[in-house]
């Protein structure tokens, strides 16, 4: 009620408060929410965003049912052109390898170990490949239990995208997908959870399990997180600072509507992903409101980092603002 | 007034038929592309969303791992490899490639088969029924015949309250508490076919128990008293008088519970595991039709969406067949009891 009254009084002052609606990627829902409440209290303008999934986000924005759509998977430039859409990244997130092995609290995963676990070729925790990068750690002779997402998700897409870039075997057999039958499932060593918290719960409850979880959820559930071998062959802890280091190398280029993935950068933590938003550039009035909202978000990095996201590097933000200007959808303020 | 009332009730009755047929028709229309593509083989194909080669094998580009290339070149390489992964179909107009959500390309196609979820649905329902029917019958007999009214009342209310708990709560309970407990004492993982069956069983017990109790309560006292007068024991009265008399209601309650177990989504989604593999033992994870629908619907389009609708048609037909079989088989001697 208080909020409404505040909104009304603000609306009376500025006299042109507006509302925009968006839907899509649930990965960006928490950060959008944080920005929405800040944006509202500053401008009195209302932004609604629902986390219905990237697929729905793309469908809804293409059908012009919403003012902007969120997606973890970018659209190709030609597809964007066909639908009169502009696209830009908003934040970057990290995906962690969470594990539950009693007695082990500092696990290092080399590229060979990680791809072997995902491909199902490494069956036991005391496999020589794992032992090689974890000297002195008492790895048990127990089967590795691999937990993945059961629902179609951007997280699975981003993780398998990373695997595809890192391992050519994975690429030729599986590629990047939102959902798949994992090789470990077929060996009876796999299980799946619904949503990030479903995966987290299963890792927590089942010893000798490992799985991929969004950083924010992994931290919230106090899971043990493995160090992962980066492209520069260093073992890197999954921390926001390391995600940011990786994000700095992300090849997001405005010339191709930022069409590209940030996973597997040259340095820094390798399993990172960007999330994108799309808007119709031929509806300038609405598009400018959308960019005004995200411009507010870009100026308020703390809202994103508090939730475990990595704000975009300043250079990328500048490129996005230039891209908006080129499309004629620069925010009014 | 009479005619208005008659027409109103007629409308309600036709509405339900209309609804049923239109649901089926809509499901069928949306499922049509998948039905045309996969045919009846869908029912026996255990592969779901698996990419298979069509003719010419896809040429794989190696990921650039060499560091001696300049930044610019590395960037170009990135974009090229990205193209391979990202341009599934969006830039093609081939009719095979209408699905921009899945990894179909010119040389590969996605195959969908519903065998695993179909088997998972049937198995989890059977497990649930095996677990729930005896317990529900026990509860009903106790409440209607054995318990003191002072006890029967609160227990009866408690059971009805159980029936009102939303299924997501059962799902959470199964995921965080019951599943780990089962895996501790029975073995296997904290999510499995067994956990799903047991959670489903717990969910349908209240329905069965309260409906069965109600129909047992309708047994005329005079019948029971005559049996007692003949020297029958309590067990004999329950077995030979109450069960035959309440048979229809009991079977009705079982059918209703069966229908709920077949279609239960949310609770099962959290505890069945959600992997497309056959369970070798009862403690292995698997998947059921409603769970596949709930997990994949929001993110699907094109052929993967159509395959989901095909699964929905299968579930529709499956529930319809099971329930009509149960009705036909168990309730065919409808009037026998009254004639006795």
Short mmCIF file of N, CA and C in Angstrom, two decimals, chain A residues 175-317:
data_model
loop_
_atom_site.label_atom_id
_atom_site.label_comp_id
_atom_site.label_asym_id
_atom_site.label_seq_id
_atom_site.Cartn_x
_atom_site.Cartn_y
_atom_site.Cartn_z
N UNK A 175 27.02 -31.92 -28.04
CA UNK A 175 26.80 -30.52 -28.36
C UNK A 175 26.16 -29.76 -27.21
N UNK A 176 25.68 -28.55 -27.51
CA UNK A 176 25.07 -27.72 -26.49
C UNK A 176 23.56 -27.85 -26.55
N UNK A 177 22.96 -28.24 -25.45
CA UNK A 177 21.52 -28.47 -25.43
C UNK A 177 20.91 -28.01 -24.12
N UNK A 178 19.60 -27.77 -24.17
CA UNK A 178 18.91 -27.36 -22.95
C UNK A 178 18.56 -28.55 -22.08
N UNK A 179 18.47 -29.72 -22.68
CA UNK A 179 18.20 -30.94 -21.91
C UNK A 179 18.70 -32.10 -22.75
N UNK A 180 19.23 -33.12 -22.11
CA UNK A 180 19.71 -34.27 -22.86
C UNK A 180 19.74 -35.50 -21.95
N UNK A 181 19.84 -36.66 -22.58
CA UNK A 181 20.06 -37.87 -21.81
C UNK A 181 21.56 -37.99 -21.60
N UNK A 182 21.98 -37.84 -20.36
CA UNK A 182 23.41 -37.83 -20.04
C UNK A 182 23.94 -39.26 -20.07
N UNK A 183 25.20 -39.41 -20.52
CA UNK A 183 25.77 -40.77 -20.58
C UNK A 183 25.75 -41.46 -19.21
N UNK A 184 25.90 -40.67 -18.14
CA UNK A 184 25.89 -41.29 -16.81
C UNK A 184 24.52 -41.86 -16.45
N UNK A 185 23.46 -41.29 -17.02
CA UNK A 185 22.12 -41.83 -16.77
C UNK A 185 22.03 -43.26 -17.27
N UNK A 186 22.61 -43.47 -18.47
CA UNK A 186 22.52 -44.78 -19.10
C UNK A 186 23.33 -45.82 -18.33
N UNK A 187 24.34 -45.35 -17.57
CA UNK A 187 25.13 -46.27 -16.76
C UNK A 187 24.53 -46.47 -15.37
N UNK A 188 23.38 -45.86 -15.13
CA UNK A 188 22.74 -46.00 -13.82
C UNK A 188 23.45 -45.23 -12.73
N UNK A 189 24.26 -44.21 -13.12
CA UNK A 189 24.95 -43.43 -12.12
C UNK A 189 24.48 -41.98 -12.16
N UNK A 190 23.30 -41.78 -12.70
CA UNK A 190 22.85 -40.41 -12.85
C UNK A 190 21.49 -40.20 -12.25
N UNK A 191 21.20 -38.94 -11.97
CA UNK A 191 19.88 -38.59 -11.51
C UNK A 191 19.69 -37.12 -11.84
N UNK A 192 18.46 -36.66 -11.76
CA UNK A 192 18.22 -35.28 -12.14
C UNK A 192 17.33 -34.60 -11.12
N UNK A 193 17.52 -33.30 -10.98
CA UNK A 193 16.70 -32.52 -10.07
C UNK A 193 15.99 -31.43 -10.83
N UNK A 194 14.81 -31.05 -10.33
CA UNK A 194 14.04 -30.00 -10.99
C UNK A 194 14.51 -28.66 -10.44
N UNK A 195 15.03 -27.84 -11.32
CA UNK A 195 15.51 -26.53 -10.91
C UNK A 195 16.86 -26.63 -10.22
N UNK A 196 17.50 -25.46 -10.05
CA UNK A 196 18.80 -25.45 -9.36
C UNK A 196 18.69 -26.02 -7.96
N UNK A 197 17.58 -25.72 -7.28
CA UNK A 197 17.50 -26.19 -5.90
C UNK A 197 17.24 -27.69 -5.84
N UNK A 198 16.60 -28.26 -6.89
CA UNK A 198 16.43 -29.72 -6.95
C UNK A 198 17.77 -30.41 -7.07
N UNK A 199 18.65 -29.85 -7.91
CA UNK A 199 19.99 -30.43 -8.06
C UNK A 199 20.77 -30.26 -6.76
N UNK A 200 20.70 -29.06 -6.17
CA UNK A 200 21.43 -28.81 -4.92
C UNK A 200 21.00 -29.78 -3.83
N UNK A 201 19.68 -29.98 -3.72
CA UNK A 201 19.16 -30.87 -2.67
C UNK A 201 19.71 -32.28 -2.85
N UNK A 202 19.76 -32.74 -4.11
CA UNK A 202 20.22 -34.11 -4.32
C UNK A 202 21.71 -34.26 -4.05
N UNK A 203 22.50 -33.24 -4.39
CA UNK A 203 23.93 -33.32 -4.12
C UNK A 203 24.15 -33.35 -2.60
N UNK A 204 23.37 -32.54 -1.90
CA UNK A 204 23.48 -32.48 -0.46
C UNK A 204 23.12 -33.81 0.19
N UNK A 205 22.11 -34.48 -0.36
CA UNK A 205 21.58 -35.68 0.31
C UNK A 205 22.28 -36.96 -0.13
N UNK A 206 23.01 -36.93 -1.24
CA UNK A 206 23.63 -38.16 -1.72
C UNK A 206 25.15 -38.04 -1.70
N UNK A 207 25.79 -38.89 -0.91
CA UNK A 207 27.25 -38.88 -0.87
C UNK A 207 27.80 -39.35 -2.21
N UNK A 208 29.01 -38.91 -2.54
CA UNK A 208 29.75 -39.26 -3.76
C UNK A 208 29.07 -38.72 -5.02
N UNK A 209 28.30 -37.64 -4.87
CA UNK A 209 27.63 -37.06 -6.04
C UNK A 209 28.35 -35.78 -6.47
N UNK A 210 28.12 -35.41 -7.73
CA UNK A 210 28.65 -34.15 -8.27
C UNK A 210 27.65 -33.63 -9.28
N UNK A 211 27.58 -32.33 -9.45
CA UNK A 211 26.65 -31.77 -10.41
C UNK A 211 26.96 -30.32 -10.66
N UNK A 212 26.27 -29.72 -11.64
CA UNK A 212 26.50 -28.31 -11.96
C UNK A 212 25.33 -27.48 -11.43
N UNK A 213 25.67 -26.39 -10.76
CA UNK A 213 24.66 -25.55 -10.11
C UNK A 213 25.04 -24.09 -10.32
N UNK A 214 24.04 -23.23 -10.53
CA UNK A 214 24.32 -21.79 -10.61
C UNK A 214 25.00 -21.34 -9.32
N UNK A 215 25.92 -20.41 -9.45
CA UNK A 215 26.73 -19.98 -8.31
C UNK A 215 25.88 -19.54 -7.12
N UNK A 216 24.87 -18.71 -7.38
CA UNK A 216 24.06 -18.17 -6.29
C UNK A 216 23.39 -19.29 -5.49
N UNK A 217 22.85 -20.29 -6.20
CA UNK A 217 22.18 -21.40 -5.51
C UNK A 217 23.18 -22.26 -4.75
N UNK A 218 24.35 -22.47 -5.36
CA UNK A 218 25.35 -23.32 -4.71
C UNK A 218 25.79 -22.68 -3.39
N UNK A 219 25.96 -21.36 -3.41
CA UNK A 219 26.38 -20.67 -2.19
C UNK A 219 25.26 -20.70 -1.16
N UNK A 220 24.02 -20.46 -1.61
CA UNK A 220 22.89 -20.46 -0.70
C UNK A 220 22.74 -21.82 -0.02
N UNK A 221 23.08 -22.90 -0.73
CA UNK A 221 22.93 -24.25 -0.17
C UNK A 221 24.21 -24.74 0.51
N UNK A 222 25.21 -23.89 0.58
CA UNK A 222 26.49 -24.22 1.26
C UNK A 222 27.09 -25.51 0.73
N UNK A 223 27.12 -25.67 -0.58
CA UNK A 223 27.71 -26.86 -1.19
C UNK A 223 29.22 -26.68 -1.32
N UNK A 224 29.96 -27.81 -1.35
CA UNK A 224 31.39 -27.74 -1.62
C UNK A 224 31.57 -27.55 -3.11
N UNK A 225 32.42 -26.59 -3.48
CA UNK A 225 32.59 -26.27 -4.89
C UNK A 225 34.00 -26.58 -5.34
N UNK A 226 34.11 -27.24 -6.47
CA UNK A 226 35.42 -27.66 -6.97
C UNK A 226 36.13 -26.51 -7.69
N UNK A 227 37.46 -26.53 -7.63
CA UNK A 227 38.25 -25.64 -8.49
C UNK A 227 38.30 -26.29 -9.87
N UNK A 228 38.15 -25.50 -10.89
CA UNK A 228 38.11 -26.04 -12.24
C UNK A 228 39.30 -25.51 -13.04
N UNK A 229 39.88 -26.38 -13.85
CA UNK A 229 41.02 -25.98 -14.67
C UNK A 229 40.55 -25.03 -15.76
N UNK A 230 41.17 -23.86 -15.82
CA UNK A 230 40.80 -22.87 -16.82
C UNK A 230 41.51 -23.14 -18.14
N UNK A 231 41.26 -22.27 -19.11
CA UNK A 231 41.87 -22.45 -20.41
C UNK A 231 43.38 -22.25 -20.35
N UNK A 232 43.83 -21.49 -19.31
CA UNK A 232 45.26 -21.28 -19.15
C UNK A 232 45.88 -22.35 -18.25
N UNK A 233 45.13 -23.45 -18.02
CA UNK A 233 45.60 -24.62 -17.26
C UNK A 233 45.94 -24.32 -15.82
N UNK A 234 45.31 -23.29 -15.27
CA UNK A 234 45.42 -23.05 -13.83
C UNK A 234 44.12 -23.54 -13.20
N UNK A 235 44.22 -24.00 -11.94
CA UNK A 235 42.99 -24.38 -11.24
C UNK A 235 42.40 -23.15 -10.59
N UNK A 236 41.14 -22.89 -10.90
CA UNK A 236 40.54 -21.63 -10.49
C UNK A 236 39.33 -21.89 -9.61
N UNK A 237 39.28 -21.23 -8.46
CA UNK A 237 38.12 -21.34 -7.57
C UNK A 237 36.95 -20.58 -8.15
N UNK A 238 35.75 -21.10 -7.96
CA UNK A 238 34.58 -20.35 -8.45
C UNK A 238 34.25 -19.20 -7.51
N UNK A 239 34.81 -18.04 -7.78
CA UNK A 239 34.50 -16.86 -6.98
C UNK A 239 34.10 -15.73 -7.92
N UNK A 240 33.31 -14.79 -7.45
CA UNK A 240 32.89 -13.68 -8.31
C UNK A 240 34.07 -12.97 -8.96
N UNK A 241 35.20 -12.85 -8.22
CA UNK A 241 36.36 -12.16 -8.79
C UNK A 241 36.87 -12.92 -10.02
N UNK A 242 36.88 -14.26 -9.93
CA UNK A 242 37.36 -15.06 -11.05
C UNK A 242 36.38 -15.04 -12.22
N UNK A 243 35.06 -15.02 -11.90
CA UNK A 243 34.07 -14.91 -12.98
C UNK A 243 34.30 -13.60 -13.74
N UNK A 244 34.55 -12.55 -12.96
CA UNK A 244 34.74 -11.23 -13.57
C UNK A 244 35.96 -11.23 -14.48
N UNK A 245 37.04 -11.93 -14.01
CA UNK A 245 38.25 -12.01 -14.81
C UNK A 245 37.93 -12.66 -16.16
N UNK A 246 37.13 -13.74 -16.09
CA UNK A 246 36.73 -14.42 -17.32
C UNK A 246 35.87 -13.53 -18.19
N UNK A 247 34.96 -12.80 -17.54
CA UNK A 247 34.03 -11.97 -18.29
C UNK A 247 34.75 -10.90 -19.09
N UNK A 248 35.92 -10.47 -18.57
CA UNK A 248 36.67 -9.43 -19.28
C UNK A 248 37.12 -9.92 -20.65
N UNK A 249 37.26 -11.24 -20.81
CA UNK A 249 37.70 -11.78 -22.09
C UNK A 249 36.53 -12.20 -22.98
N UNK A 250 35.32 -11.97 -22.50
CA UNK A 250 34.16 -12.41 -23.25
C UNK A 250 34.10 -11.71 -24.60
N UNK A 251 33.86 -12.47 -25.64
CA UNK A 251 33.84 -11.88 -26.97
C UNK A 251 32.46 -11.40 -27.38
N UNK A 252 31.91 -10.47 -26.61
CA UNK A 252 30.58 -9.96 -26.97
C UNK A 252 30.78 -8.73 -27.84
N UNK A 253 30.36 -8.82 -29.11
CA UNK A 253 30.63 -7.74 -30.05
C UNK A 253 29.33 -7.15 -30.59
N UNK A 254 29.23 -5.81 -30.54
CA UNK A 254 27.99 -5.17 -30.99
C UNK A 254 27.72 -5.38 -32.48
N UNK A 255 28.79 -5.60 -33.27
CA UNK A 255 28.59 -5.73 -34.72
C UNK A 255 27.65 -6.89 -35.04
N UNK A 256 27.72 -7.93 -34.23
CA UNK A 256 26.85 -9.08 -34.47
C UNK A 256 25.75 -9.16 -33.42
N UNK A 257 25.25 -8.03 -32.98
CA UNK A 257 24.19 -7.98 -31.97
C UNK A 257 24.57 -8.75 -30.71
N UNK A 258 25.83 -8.73 -30.35
CA UNK A 258 26.33 -9.41 -29.15
C UNK A 258 26.08 -10.91 -29.20
N UNK A 259 25.87 -11.41 -30.44
CA UNK A 259 25.59 -12.83 -30.62
C UNK A 259 26.85 -13.61 -30.33
N UNK A 260 26.89 -14.27 -29.22
CA UNK A 260 28.08 -15.03 -28.85
C UNK A 260 27.94 -15.49 -27.42
N UNK A 261 28.77 -16.45 -27.06
CA UNK A 261 28.71 -16.98 -25.72
C UNK A 261 30.02 -16.62 -25.03
N UNK A 262 29.96 -16.48 -23.71
CA UNK A 262 31.16 -16.04 -23.00
C UNK A 262 31.94 -17.20 -22.38
N UNK A 263 31.37 -18.42 -22.43
CA UNK A 263 32.02 -19.54 -21.76
C UNK A 263 33.42 -19.80 -22.32
N UNK A 264 34.27 -20.39 -21.46
CA UNK A 264 35.62 -20.82 -21.83
C UNK A 264 36.48 -19.65 -22.29
N UNK A 265 36.61 -18.61 -21.46
CA UNK A 265 37.47 -17.48 -21.82
C UNK A 265 38.94 -17.87 -21.66
N UNK A 266 39.82 -17.01 -22.18
CA UNK A 266 41.25 -17.32 -22.16
C UNK A 266 41.82 -17.42 -20.75
N UNK A 267 41.35 -16.54 -19.89
CA UNK A 267 41.79 -16.59 -18.49
C UNK A 267 40.56 -16.49 -17.60
N UNK A 268 40.74 -16.86 -16.34
CA UNK A 268 39.63 -16.78 -15.40
C UNK A 268 38.83 -18.06 -15.37
N UNK A 269 37.83 -18.06 -14.51
CA UNK A 269 36.99 -19.26 -14.34
C UNK A 269 36.26 -19.56 -15.65
N UNK A 270 36.32 -20.83 -16.10
CA UNK A 270 35.85 -21.10 -17.47
C UNK A 270 34.34 -21.27 -17.67
N UNK A 271 33.59 -21.68 -16.62
CA UNK A 271 32.17 -21.97 -16.86
C UNK A 271 31.33 -20.74 -16.51
N UNK A 272 31.30 -19.79 -17.42
CA UNK A 272 30.51 -18.59 -17.18
C UNK A 272 29.53 -18.42 -18.35
N UNK A 273 28.50 -17.66 -18.11
CA UNK A 273 27.48 -17.48 -19.14
C UNK A 273 26.86 -16.10 -19.01
N UNK A 274 26.47 -15.53 -20.13
CA UNK A 274 25.79 -14.24 -20.11
C UNK A 274 24.30 -14.48 -20.32
N UNK A 275 23.51 -13.54 -19.87
CA UNK A 275 22.08 -13.61 -20.16
C UNK A 275 21.70 -12.36 -20.93
N UNK A 276 20.77 -12.50 -21.86
CA UNK A 276 20.48 -11.44 -22.81
C UNK A 276 19.03 -10.96 -22.68
N UNK A 277 18.81 -9.73 -23.14
CA UNK A 277 17.44 -9.24 -23.26
C UNK A 277 17.22 -8.73 -24.67
N UNK A 278 15.97 -8.90 -25.12
CA UNK A 278 15.63 -8.52 -26.49
C UNK A 278 14.47 -7.54 -26.49
N UNK A 279 14.51 -6.62 -27.45
CA UNK A 279 13.47 -5.60 -27.52
C UNK A 279 13.24 -5.25 -28.99
N UNK A 280 12.02 -4.84 -29.31
CA UNK A 280 11.71 -4.45 -30.70
C UNK A 280 12.19 -3.04 -30.97
N UNK A 281 13.14 -2.88 -31.91
CA UNK A 281 13.67 -1.53 -32.14
C UNK A 281 12.74 -0.68 -32.99
N UNK A 282 11.72 -1.29 -33.59
CA UNK A 282 10.81 -0.47 -34.40
C UNK A 282 9.72 0.17 -33.54
N UNK A 283 9.64 -0.25 -32.27
CA UNK A 283 8.69 0.41 -31.36
C UNK A 283 9.53 1.26 -30.41
N UNK A 284 9.95 2.43 -30.90
CA UNK A 284 10.97 3.21 -30.20
C UNK A 284 10.53 3.63 -28.81
N UNK A 285 9.26 3.98 -28.67
CA UNK A 285 8.79 4.50 -27.38
C UNK A 285 9.00 3.46 -26.28
N UNK A 286 8.56 2.25 -26.57
CA UNK A 286 8.68 1.18 -25.57
C UNK A 286 10.14 0.76 -25.41
N UNK A 287 10.85 0.67 -26.53
CA UNK A 287 12.24 0.23 -26.47
C UNK A 287 13.08 1.17 -25.61
N UNK A 288 12.80 2.47 -25.71
CA UNK A 288 13.56 3.44 -24.91
C UNK A 288 13.28 3.27 -23.43
N UNK A 289 12.06 2.87 -23.10
CA UNK A 289 11.76 2.61 -21.69
C UNK A 289 12.55 1.39 -21.20
N UNK A 290 12.59 0.37 -22.06
CA UNK A 290 13.32 -0.85 -21.69
C UNK A 290 14.80 -0.53 -21.48
N UNK A 291 15.37 0.24 -22.42
CA UNK A 291 16.80 0.55 -22.29
C UNK A 291 17.03 1.47 -21.09
N UNK A 292 16.05 2.32 -20.79
CA UNK A 292 16.19 3.18 -19.61
C UNK A 292 16.29 2.32 -18.36
N UNK A 293 15.46 1.27 -18.32
CA UNK A 293 15.49 0.36 -17.17
C UNK A 293 16.84 -0.35 -17.06
N UNK A 294 17.31 -0.91 -18.17
CA UNK A 294 18.58 -1.65 -18.09
C UNK A 294 19.77 -0.72 -17.90
N UNK A 295 19.64 0.51 -18.40
CA UNK A 295 20.69 1.49 -18.15
C UNK A 295 20.78 1.79 -16.66
N UNK A 296 19.62 1.84 -16.01
CA UNK A 296 19.61 1.99 -14.55
C UNK A 296 20.36 0.80 -13.93
N UNK A 297 20.06 -0.42 -14.43
CA UNK A 297 20.72 -1.62 -13.91
C UNK A 297 22.23 -1.56 -14.09
N UNK A 298 22.66 -1.07 -15.27
CA UNK A 298 24.10 -1.00 -15.54
C UNK A 298 24.80 -0.01 -14.60
N UNK A 299 24.02 0.96 -14.12
CA UNK A 299 24.62 1.93 -13.21
C UNK A 299 24.57 1.44 -11.77
N UNK A 300 23.89 0.33 -11.53
CA UNK A 300 23.76 -0.17 -10.16
C UNK A 300 24.27 -1.60 -10.06
N UNK A 301 25.58 -1.74 -10.25
CA UNK A 301 26.22 -3.05 -10.23
C UNK A 301 26.02 -3.78 -8.91
N UNK A 302 25.92 -3.02 -7.81
CA UNK A 302 25.86 -3.68 -6.50
C UNK A 302 24.62 -4.58 -6.41
N UNK A 303 23.54 -4.19 -7.11
CA UNK A 303 22.33 -5.02 -7.10
C UNK A 303 22.62 -6.39 -7.67
N UNK A 304 23.49 -6.44 -8.70
CA UNK A 304 23.82 -7.71 -9.34
C UNK A 304 24.84 -8.49 -8.52
N UNK A 305 25.89 -7.81 -8.07
CA UNK A 305 26.95 -8.57 -7.40
C UNK A 305 26.51 -9.12 -6.06
N UNK A 306 25.56 -8.43 -5.40
CA UNK A 306 25.06 -8.93 -4.13
C UNK A 306 24.40 -10.31 -4.31
N UNK A 307 23.84 -10.53 -5.50
CA UNK A 307 23.11 -11.78 -5.76
C UNK A 307 24.01 -12.85 -6.38
N UNK A 308 25.30 -12.56 -6.52
CA UNK A 308 26.20 -13.57 -7.07
C UNK A 308 26.38 -13.46 -8.57
N UNK A 309 25.85 -12.42 -9.19
CA UNK A 309 26.07 -12.20 -10.62
C UNK A 309 27.33 -11.37 -10.81
N UNK A 310 27.82 -11.35 -12.04
CA UNK A 310 28.96 -10.52 -12.36
C UNK A 310 28.47 -9.41 -13.27
N UNK A 311 28.63 -8.15 -12.84
CA UNK A 311 28.22 -7.06 -13.73
C UNK A 311 29.07 -7.09 -15.00
N UNK A 312 28.53 -6.58 -16.09
CA UNK A 312 29.30 -6.55 -17.34
C UNK A 312 30.49 -5.61 -17.18
N UNK A 313 31.61 -5.91 -17.84
CA UNK A 313 32.74 -4.98 -17.82
C UNK A 313 32.32 -3.63 -18.41
N UNK A 314 32.95 -2.57 -17.92
CA UNK A 314 32.58 -1.22 -18.35
C UNK A 314 32.67 -1.07 -19.87
N UNK A 315 33.67 -1.75 -20.49
CA UNK A 315 33.83 -1.62 -21.94
C UNK A 315 32.60 -2.18 -22.66
N UNK A 316 32.08 -3.30 -22.16
CA UNK A 316 30.91 -3.90 -22.81
C UNK A 316 29.69 -2.99 -22.63
N UNK A 317 29.58 -2.41 -21.42
CA UNK A 317 28.45 -1.50 -21.18
C UNK A 317 28.49 -0.34 -22.16
#
